[in-house]
Coordinates of C-alpha atoms and ligand atoms in Angstrom, one line a residue:
X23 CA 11.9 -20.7 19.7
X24 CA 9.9 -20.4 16.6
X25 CA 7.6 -17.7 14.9
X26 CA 5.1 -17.7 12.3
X27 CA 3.5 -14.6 11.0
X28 CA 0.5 -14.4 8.5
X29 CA -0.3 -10.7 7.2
X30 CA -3.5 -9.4 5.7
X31 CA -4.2 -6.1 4.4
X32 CA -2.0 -2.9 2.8
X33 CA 1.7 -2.3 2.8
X34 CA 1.9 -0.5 6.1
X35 CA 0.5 -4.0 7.5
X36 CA 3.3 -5.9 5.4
X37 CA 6.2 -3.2 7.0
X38 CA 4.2 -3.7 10.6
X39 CA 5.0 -7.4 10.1
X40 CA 8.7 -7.3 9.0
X41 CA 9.2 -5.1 11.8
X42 CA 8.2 -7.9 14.0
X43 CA 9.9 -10.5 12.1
X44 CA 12.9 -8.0 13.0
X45 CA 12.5 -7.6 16.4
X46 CA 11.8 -11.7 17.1
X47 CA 14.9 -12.5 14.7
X48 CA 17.3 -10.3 16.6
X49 CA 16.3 -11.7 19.9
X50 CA 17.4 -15.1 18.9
X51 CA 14.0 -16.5 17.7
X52 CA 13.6 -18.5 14.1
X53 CA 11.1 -18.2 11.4
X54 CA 8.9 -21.5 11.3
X55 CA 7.4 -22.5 7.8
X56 CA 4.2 -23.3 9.0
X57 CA 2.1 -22.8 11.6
X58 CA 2.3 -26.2 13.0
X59 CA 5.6 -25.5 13.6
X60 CA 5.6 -22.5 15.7
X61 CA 5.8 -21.7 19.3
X62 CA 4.4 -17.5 18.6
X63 CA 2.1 -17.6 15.5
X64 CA 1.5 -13.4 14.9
X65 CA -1.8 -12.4 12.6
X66 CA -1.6 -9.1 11.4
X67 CA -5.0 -8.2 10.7
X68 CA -6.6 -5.4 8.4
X69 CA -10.4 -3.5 9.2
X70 CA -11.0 -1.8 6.0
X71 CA -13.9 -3.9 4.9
X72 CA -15.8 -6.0 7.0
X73 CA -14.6 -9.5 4.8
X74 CA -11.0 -8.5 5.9
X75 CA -12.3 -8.0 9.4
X76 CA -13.2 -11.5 9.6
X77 CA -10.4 -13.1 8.5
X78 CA -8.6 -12.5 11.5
X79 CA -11.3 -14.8 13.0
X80 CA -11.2 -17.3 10.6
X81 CA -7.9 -17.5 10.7
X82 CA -7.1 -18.0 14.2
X83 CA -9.2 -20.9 14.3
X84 CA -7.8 -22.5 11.6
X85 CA -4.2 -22.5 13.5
X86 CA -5.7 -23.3 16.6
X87 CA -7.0 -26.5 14.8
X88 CA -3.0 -27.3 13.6
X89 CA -1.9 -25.8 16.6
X90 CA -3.2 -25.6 20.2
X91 CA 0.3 -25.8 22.1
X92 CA 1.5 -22.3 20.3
X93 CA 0.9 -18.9 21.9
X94 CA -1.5 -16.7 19.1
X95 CA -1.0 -12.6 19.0
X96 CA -3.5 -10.7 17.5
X97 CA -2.1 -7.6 16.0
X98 CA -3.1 -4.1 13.4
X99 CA -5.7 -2.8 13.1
X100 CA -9.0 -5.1 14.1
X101 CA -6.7 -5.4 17.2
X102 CA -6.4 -2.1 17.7
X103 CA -10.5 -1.5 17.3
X104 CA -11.5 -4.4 19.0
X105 CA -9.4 -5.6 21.5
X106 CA -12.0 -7.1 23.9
X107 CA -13.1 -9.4 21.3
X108 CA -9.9 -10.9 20.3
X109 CA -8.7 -11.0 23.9
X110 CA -11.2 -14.5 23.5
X111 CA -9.6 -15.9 21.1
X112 CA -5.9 -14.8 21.2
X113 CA -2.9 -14.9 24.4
X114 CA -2.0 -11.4 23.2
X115 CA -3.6 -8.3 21.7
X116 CA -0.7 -5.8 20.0
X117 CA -2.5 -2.4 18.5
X118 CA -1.2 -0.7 15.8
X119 CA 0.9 2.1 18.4
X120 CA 2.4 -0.8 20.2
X121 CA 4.3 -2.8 18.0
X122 CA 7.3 -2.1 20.4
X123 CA 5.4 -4.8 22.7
X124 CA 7.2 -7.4 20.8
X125 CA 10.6 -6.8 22.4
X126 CA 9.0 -8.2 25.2
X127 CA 6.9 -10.6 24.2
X128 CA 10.6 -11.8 22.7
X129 CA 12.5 -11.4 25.9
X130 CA 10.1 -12.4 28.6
X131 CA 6.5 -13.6 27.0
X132 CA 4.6 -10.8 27.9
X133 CA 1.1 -11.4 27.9
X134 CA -1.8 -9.2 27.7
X135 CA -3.9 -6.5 25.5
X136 CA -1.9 -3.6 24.8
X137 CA -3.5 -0.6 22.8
X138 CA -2.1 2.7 22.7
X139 CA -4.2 5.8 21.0
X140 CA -1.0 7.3 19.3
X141 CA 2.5 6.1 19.0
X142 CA 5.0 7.1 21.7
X143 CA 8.2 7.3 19.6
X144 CA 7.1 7.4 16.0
X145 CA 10.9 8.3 15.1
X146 CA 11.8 4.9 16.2
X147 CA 13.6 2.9 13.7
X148 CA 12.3 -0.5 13.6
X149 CA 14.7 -3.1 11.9
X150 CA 14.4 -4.5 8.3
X151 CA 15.0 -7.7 7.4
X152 CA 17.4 -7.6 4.2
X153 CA 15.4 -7.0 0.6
X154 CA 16.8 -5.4 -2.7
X155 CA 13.1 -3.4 -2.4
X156 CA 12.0 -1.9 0.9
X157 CA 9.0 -0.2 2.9
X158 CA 9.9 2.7 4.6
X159 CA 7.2 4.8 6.7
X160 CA 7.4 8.3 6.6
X161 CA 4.3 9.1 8.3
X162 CA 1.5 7.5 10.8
X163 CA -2.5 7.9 10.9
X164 CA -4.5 9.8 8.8
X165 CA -6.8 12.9 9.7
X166 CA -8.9 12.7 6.6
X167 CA -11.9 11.0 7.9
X168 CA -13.7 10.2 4.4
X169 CA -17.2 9.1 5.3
X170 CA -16.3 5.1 4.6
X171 CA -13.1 5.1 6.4
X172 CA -12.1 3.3 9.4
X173 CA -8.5 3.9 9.0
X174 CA -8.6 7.1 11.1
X175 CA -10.0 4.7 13.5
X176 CA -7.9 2.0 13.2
X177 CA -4.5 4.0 12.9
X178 CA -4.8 7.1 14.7
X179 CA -3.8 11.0 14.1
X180 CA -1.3 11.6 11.5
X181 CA 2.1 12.0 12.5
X182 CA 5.0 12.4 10.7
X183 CA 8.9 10.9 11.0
X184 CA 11.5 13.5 10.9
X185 CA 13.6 13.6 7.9
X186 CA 16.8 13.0 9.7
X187 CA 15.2 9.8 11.2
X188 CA 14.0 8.5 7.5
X189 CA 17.0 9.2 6.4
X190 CA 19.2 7.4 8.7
X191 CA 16.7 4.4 8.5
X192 CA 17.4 4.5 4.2
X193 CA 20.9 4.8 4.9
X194 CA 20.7 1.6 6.7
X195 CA 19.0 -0.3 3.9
X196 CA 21.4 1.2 1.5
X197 CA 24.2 -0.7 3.3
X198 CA 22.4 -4.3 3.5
X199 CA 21.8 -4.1 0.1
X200 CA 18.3 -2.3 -0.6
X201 CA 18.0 -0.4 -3.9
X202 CA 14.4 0.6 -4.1
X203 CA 12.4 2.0 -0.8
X204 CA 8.9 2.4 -1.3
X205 CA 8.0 5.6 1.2
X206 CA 4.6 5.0 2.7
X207 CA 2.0 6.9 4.5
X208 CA -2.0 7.2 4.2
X209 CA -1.5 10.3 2.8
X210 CA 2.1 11.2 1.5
X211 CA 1.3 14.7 -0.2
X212 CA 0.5 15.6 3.4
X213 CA 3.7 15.0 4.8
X214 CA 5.2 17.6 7.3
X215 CA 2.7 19.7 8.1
X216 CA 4.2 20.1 11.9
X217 CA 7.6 20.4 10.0
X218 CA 9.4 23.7 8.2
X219 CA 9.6 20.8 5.5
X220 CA 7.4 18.7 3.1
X221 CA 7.6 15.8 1.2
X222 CA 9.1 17.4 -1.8
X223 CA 11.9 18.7 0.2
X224 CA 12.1 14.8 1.9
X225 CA 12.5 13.7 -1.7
X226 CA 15.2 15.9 -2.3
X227 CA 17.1 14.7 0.5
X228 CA 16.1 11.1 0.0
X229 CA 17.1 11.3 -3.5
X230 CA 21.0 12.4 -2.6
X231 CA 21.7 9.1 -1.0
X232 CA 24.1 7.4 -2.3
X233 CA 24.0 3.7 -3.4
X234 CA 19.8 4.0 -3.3
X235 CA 18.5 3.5 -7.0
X236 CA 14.9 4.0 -7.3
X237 CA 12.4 5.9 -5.2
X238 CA 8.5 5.3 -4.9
X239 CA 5.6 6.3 -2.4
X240 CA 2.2 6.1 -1.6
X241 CA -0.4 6.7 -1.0
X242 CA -1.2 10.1 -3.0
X243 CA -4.4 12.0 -1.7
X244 CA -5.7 13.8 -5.0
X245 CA -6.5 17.0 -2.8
X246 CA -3.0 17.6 -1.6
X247 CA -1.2 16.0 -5.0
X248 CA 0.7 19.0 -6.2
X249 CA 2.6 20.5 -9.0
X250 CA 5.5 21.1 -7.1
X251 CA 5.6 17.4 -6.4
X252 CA 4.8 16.6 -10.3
X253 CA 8.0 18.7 -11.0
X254 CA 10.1 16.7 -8.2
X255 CA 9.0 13.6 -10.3
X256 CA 10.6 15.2 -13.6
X257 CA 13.3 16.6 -11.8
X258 CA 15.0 13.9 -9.3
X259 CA 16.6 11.2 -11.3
X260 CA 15.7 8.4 -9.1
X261 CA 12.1 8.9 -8.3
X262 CA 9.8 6.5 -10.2
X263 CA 7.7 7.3 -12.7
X264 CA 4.2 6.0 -11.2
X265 CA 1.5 7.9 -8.4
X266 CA -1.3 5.9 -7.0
X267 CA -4.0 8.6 -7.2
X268 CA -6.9 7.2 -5.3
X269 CA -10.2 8.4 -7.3
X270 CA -13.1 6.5 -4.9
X271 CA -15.8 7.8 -7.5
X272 CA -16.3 9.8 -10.6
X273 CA -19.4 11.7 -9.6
X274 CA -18.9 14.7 -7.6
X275 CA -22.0 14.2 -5.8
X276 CA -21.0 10.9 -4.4
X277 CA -17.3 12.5 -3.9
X278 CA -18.8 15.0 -1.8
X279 CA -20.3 12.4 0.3
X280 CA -17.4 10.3 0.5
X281 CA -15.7 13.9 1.9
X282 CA -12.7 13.7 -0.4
X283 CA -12.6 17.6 -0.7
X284 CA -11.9 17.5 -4.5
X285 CA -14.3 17.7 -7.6
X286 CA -13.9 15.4 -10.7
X287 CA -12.6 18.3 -12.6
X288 CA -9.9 18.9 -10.1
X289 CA -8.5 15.2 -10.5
X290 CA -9.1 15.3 -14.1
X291 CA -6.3 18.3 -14.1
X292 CA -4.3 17.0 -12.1
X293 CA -3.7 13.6 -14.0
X294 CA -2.8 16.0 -17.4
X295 CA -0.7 18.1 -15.6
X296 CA 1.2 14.5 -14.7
X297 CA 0.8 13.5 -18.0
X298 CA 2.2 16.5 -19.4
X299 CA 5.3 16.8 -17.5
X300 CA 6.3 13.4 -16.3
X301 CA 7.4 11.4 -19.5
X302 CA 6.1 7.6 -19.5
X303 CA 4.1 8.5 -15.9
X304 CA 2.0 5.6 -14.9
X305 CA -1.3 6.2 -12.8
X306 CA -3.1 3.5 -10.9
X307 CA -6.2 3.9 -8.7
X308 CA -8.6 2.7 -6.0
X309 CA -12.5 3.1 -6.7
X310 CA -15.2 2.5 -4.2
X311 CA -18.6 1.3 -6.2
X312 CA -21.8 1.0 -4.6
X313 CA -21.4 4.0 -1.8
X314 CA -24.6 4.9 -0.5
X315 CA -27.3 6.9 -2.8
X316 CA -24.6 6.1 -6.0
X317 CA -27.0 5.9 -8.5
X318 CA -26.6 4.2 -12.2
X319 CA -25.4 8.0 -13.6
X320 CA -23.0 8.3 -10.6
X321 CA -21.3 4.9 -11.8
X322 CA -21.3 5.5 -15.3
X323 CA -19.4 8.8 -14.5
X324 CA -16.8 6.3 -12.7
X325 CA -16.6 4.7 -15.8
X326 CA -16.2 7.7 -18.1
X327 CA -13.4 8.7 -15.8
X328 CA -11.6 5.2 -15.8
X329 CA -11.8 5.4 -19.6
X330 CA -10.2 8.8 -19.6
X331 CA -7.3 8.2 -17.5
X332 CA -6.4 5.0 -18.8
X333 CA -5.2 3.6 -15.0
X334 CA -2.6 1.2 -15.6
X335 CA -4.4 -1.1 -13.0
X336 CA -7.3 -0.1 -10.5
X337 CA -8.3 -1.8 -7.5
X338 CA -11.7 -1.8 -6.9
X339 CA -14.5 -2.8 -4.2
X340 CA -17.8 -3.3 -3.4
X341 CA -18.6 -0.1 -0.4
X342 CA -18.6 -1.8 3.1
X343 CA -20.3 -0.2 5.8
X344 CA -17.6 0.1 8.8
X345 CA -17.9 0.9 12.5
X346 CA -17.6 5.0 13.4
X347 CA -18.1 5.6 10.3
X348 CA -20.4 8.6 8.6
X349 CA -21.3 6.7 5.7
X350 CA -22.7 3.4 7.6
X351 CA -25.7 5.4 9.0
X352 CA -26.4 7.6 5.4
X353 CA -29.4 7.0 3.8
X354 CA -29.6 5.4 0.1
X355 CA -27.8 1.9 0.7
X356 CA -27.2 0.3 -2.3
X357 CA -28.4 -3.7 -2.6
X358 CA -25.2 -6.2 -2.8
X359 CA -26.3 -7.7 -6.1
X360 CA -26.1 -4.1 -7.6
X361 CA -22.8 -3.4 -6.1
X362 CA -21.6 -6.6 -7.8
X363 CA -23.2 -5.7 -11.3
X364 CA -21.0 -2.3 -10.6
X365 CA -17.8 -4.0 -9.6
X366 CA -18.3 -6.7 -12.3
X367 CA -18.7 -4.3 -15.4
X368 CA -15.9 -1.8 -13.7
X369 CA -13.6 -4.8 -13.8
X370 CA -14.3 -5.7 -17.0
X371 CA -13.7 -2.5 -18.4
X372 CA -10.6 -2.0 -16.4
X373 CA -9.4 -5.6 -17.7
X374 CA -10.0 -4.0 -21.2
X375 CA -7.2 -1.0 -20.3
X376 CA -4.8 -2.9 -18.6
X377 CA -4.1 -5.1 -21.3
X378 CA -4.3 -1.8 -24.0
X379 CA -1.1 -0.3 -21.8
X380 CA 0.7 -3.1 -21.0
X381 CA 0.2 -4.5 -25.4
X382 CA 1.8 -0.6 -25.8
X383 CA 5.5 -1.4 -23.8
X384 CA 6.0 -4.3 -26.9
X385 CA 9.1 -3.3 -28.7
X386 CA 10.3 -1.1 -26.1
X387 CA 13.4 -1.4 -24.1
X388 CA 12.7 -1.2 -20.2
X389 CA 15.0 -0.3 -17.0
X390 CA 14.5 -3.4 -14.9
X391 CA 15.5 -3.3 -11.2
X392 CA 15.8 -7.8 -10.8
X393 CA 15.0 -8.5 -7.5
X394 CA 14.6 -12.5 -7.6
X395 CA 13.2 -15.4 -9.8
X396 CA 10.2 -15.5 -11.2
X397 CA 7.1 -17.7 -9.0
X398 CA 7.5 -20.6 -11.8
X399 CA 11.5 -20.5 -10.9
X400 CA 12.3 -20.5 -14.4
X401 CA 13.0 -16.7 -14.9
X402 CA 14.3 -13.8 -13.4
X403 CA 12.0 -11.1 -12.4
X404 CA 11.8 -7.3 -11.6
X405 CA 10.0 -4.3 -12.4
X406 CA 10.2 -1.2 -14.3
X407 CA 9.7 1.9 -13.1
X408 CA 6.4 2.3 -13.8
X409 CA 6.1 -0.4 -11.5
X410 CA 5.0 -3.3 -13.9
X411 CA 6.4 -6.8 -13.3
X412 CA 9.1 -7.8 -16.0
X413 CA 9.9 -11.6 -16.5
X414 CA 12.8 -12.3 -18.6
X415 CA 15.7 -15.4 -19.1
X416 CA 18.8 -16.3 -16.6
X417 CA 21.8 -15.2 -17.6
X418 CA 24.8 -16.4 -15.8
X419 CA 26.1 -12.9 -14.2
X420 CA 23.0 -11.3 -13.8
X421 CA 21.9 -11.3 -9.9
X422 CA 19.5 -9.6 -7.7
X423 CA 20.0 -5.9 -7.0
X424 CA 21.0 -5.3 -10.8
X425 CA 19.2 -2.7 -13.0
X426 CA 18.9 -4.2 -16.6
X427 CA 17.6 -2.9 -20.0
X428 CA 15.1 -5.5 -21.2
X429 CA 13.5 -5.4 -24.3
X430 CA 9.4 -6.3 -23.9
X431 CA 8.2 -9.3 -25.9
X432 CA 4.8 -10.0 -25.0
X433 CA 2.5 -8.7 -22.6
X434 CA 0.6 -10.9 -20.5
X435 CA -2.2 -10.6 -18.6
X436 CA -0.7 -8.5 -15.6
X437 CA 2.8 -8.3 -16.4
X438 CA 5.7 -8.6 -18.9
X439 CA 7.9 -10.8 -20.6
X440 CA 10.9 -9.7 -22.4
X441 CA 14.6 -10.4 -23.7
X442 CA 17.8 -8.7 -22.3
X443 CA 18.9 -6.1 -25.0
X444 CA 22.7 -4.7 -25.1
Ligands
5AD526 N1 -15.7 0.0 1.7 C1 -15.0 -0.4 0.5 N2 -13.8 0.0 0.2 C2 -13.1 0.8 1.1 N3 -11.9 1.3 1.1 C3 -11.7 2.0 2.2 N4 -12.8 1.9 3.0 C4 -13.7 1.1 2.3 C5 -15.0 0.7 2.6 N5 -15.7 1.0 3.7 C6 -11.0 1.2 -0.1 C7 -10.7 2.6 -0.7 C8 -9.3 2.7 -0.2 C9 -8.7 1.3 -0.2 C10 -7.5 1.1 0.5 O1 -9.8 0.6 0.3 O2 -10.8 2.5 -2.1 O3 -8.5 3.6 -1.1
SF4_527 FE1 -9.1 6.5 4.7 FE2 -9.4 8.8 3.4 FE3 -7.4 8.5 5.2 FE4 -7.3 7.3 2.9 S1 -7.3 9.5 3.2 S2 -6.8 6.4 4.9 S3 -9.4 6.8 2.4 S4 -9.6 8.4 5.6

């Protein structure tokens, strides 16, 4: 029996799908190459703005049209919020709580919707399919509730995984290989609360594995990102020097409406107090443009603040209104076109900084962690620690899995090129 699984949407999507991949591989079942192919085709959808929401749509007509023998799941987080809907279109409907449903749908081809408000076992350690760079969750759900949100919604209370479960689950990727784990949650700087530890004491343990290389996590929640954790970064030998500090907006009036509980100031200090003490840190962002009453000022803030940084890269997007949502009923919606003029001249601008930074690693020699060969198949590729993709010549006993010195070349548009130096 074959699978075929297409993912949209964050990391915590991409892990949700491996962990599937996992569970159909172990009971015997084969990955198809395309969805023609397949006897279970999975899409793994994401909710966060209403273009992603459709996709899911989209998409399972367009395998039904290769495909009308296979059986379709519909799985994450439009799944998990509208469950009715998809029951039309799909054999199956798997939540984000209920990913264990696949054991089943492996073993006896269980049919059905199945939706669960919070996860029964969140300890549970779901296999991994072998990578030299790997997702690890740490935690589940977010309680935040900004106003825009549907990830609340869509992936329930926070919860987090006890240390001694993450740990085990690291050790495990240690021995098939993995170097690099990539600790994820909505909102890292959060982690523990029901604990008598928190995610700098989890670093500190993480870090003492033997055989692991590199740490990195995300996401970071400016209001809970805290000096204690910038120290950890200085400090722990293996723990990357890059945060993914989510500023949504520049204007404290529009951050007050978003409900992000911290004032431009406040993330301003923070970001120099990373600067300060974490050598070489990299900072990267997500911006929101367009939110309701944002008005020309409140933009031009975001971009004062975007200059300031300096964000290695930011991803940005126009505000979509979403279901249960505060901000879909607030007054002050701001026309499409306009959003677009925002997004365009952000992008722009942002364009502008990436290629400053990435013009600024020329010359330098950079720890590469090579984890395959490049898209074009010509080159090996990795990335540094700041997280910037390095592309650089074969060499006969270099393989995947090996850290490198590489001395940069040339910066490209998005990435690196570079020469192995001694
Ligand atoms: N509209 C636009 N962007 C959104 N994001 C979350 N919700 C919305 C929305 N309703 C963005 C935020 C978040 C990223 C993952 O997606 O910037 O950080
Ligand atoms: Fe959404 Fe805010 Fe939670 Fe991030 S912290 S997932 S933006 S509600």
């Amino acid at each position: 029996m074959k699978f075929y699984i297409k993912t949209f949407g964050c990391q915590m999507n991409e892990r949700d799908s491996e962990k599937v991949q996992g569970i159909l591989s172990n009971s015997g079942w084969s990955e198809a190459l395309s969805p023609e192919e397949a006897d279970l085709i999975v899409v793994n959808s994401c909710a966060v703005r209403e273009k992603a929401e459709q996709k899911i749509y989209s998409e399972i007509g367009r395998i039904k049209n290769k495909n009308r023998k296979a059986t379709v799941v519909a799985m994450g987080c439009v799944a998990q919020i509208n469950p009715s809907k998809l029951k039309q279109v799909a054999d199956v409907v798997v939540g984000t709580n209920t990913i264990d449903t696949f054991f089943n749908i492996a073993k006896n081809g269980a049919r059905g919707v199945f939706i669960k408000e919070n996860m029964d076992n969140p300890d549970y350690i779901f296999p991994h399919v072998e990578n030299i760079t790997a997702f690890v969750d740490i935690m589940y759900g977010c309680d935040n509730f900004c106003t825009y949100c549907i990830v609340p919604f869509t992936r329930g209370r926070e919860i987090s995984r006890k240390k001694e479960s993450i740990i085990e689950e690291i050790k495990k990727l240690v021995d098939m290989g993995t170097k690099e784990v990539m600790l994820l949650g909505q909102n890292v700087n959060s982690y523990g609360k029901n604990f008598d530890y928190n995610f700098v004491e989890l670093l500190y343990e993480v870090n003492k594995i033997e055989g692991l290389e590199r740490i990195r996590f995300t996401t970071s929640h400016p209001k809970d990102f805290s000096k204690e954790l910038i120290i950890a970064m200085r400090d722990l030998e293996k723990v990357c020097e890059h945060i993914h500090l989510p500023l949504q907006s520049g204007s404290n009036k529009i951050l007050k409406l978003m409900r992000r509980r911290y004032t431009k100031e406040e993330y301003l200090e923070k970001v120099y107090l990373f600067k300060d003490i974490v050598k070489e840190g990299s900072i990267t962002t997500d911006i929101i443009v367009g939110f309701p009453q944002e008005t020309v000022e409140d933009f031009e803030e975001t971009l004062r603040v975007v200059e300031e940084v300096k964000y290695d890269t930011s991803f940005s997007f126009k505000y979509s209104k979403r279901p249960y949502t505060k901000a879909k009923d607030m007054d002050g919606q701001v026309d499409e076109k306009e959003k677009l003029r925002r997004l365009n001249i952000l992008q722009a601008l942002q364009a502008e900084i990436t290629q400053r930074r990435l013009n600024e690693y020329v010359g330098r020699v950079q720890e590469v962690l090579v984890e395959g060969v490049s898209k074009r198949g010509n080159q090996l590729f990795g990335r540094n620690r700041q997280n910037i993709v390095v592309n650089f010549d074969f060499m006969d006993n270099i393989k995947k899995g090996d850290i490198v010195r590489v001395e940069i070349t040339k910066a490209l548009k998005h990435s690196l090129l570079g020469k192995l130096s001694g």
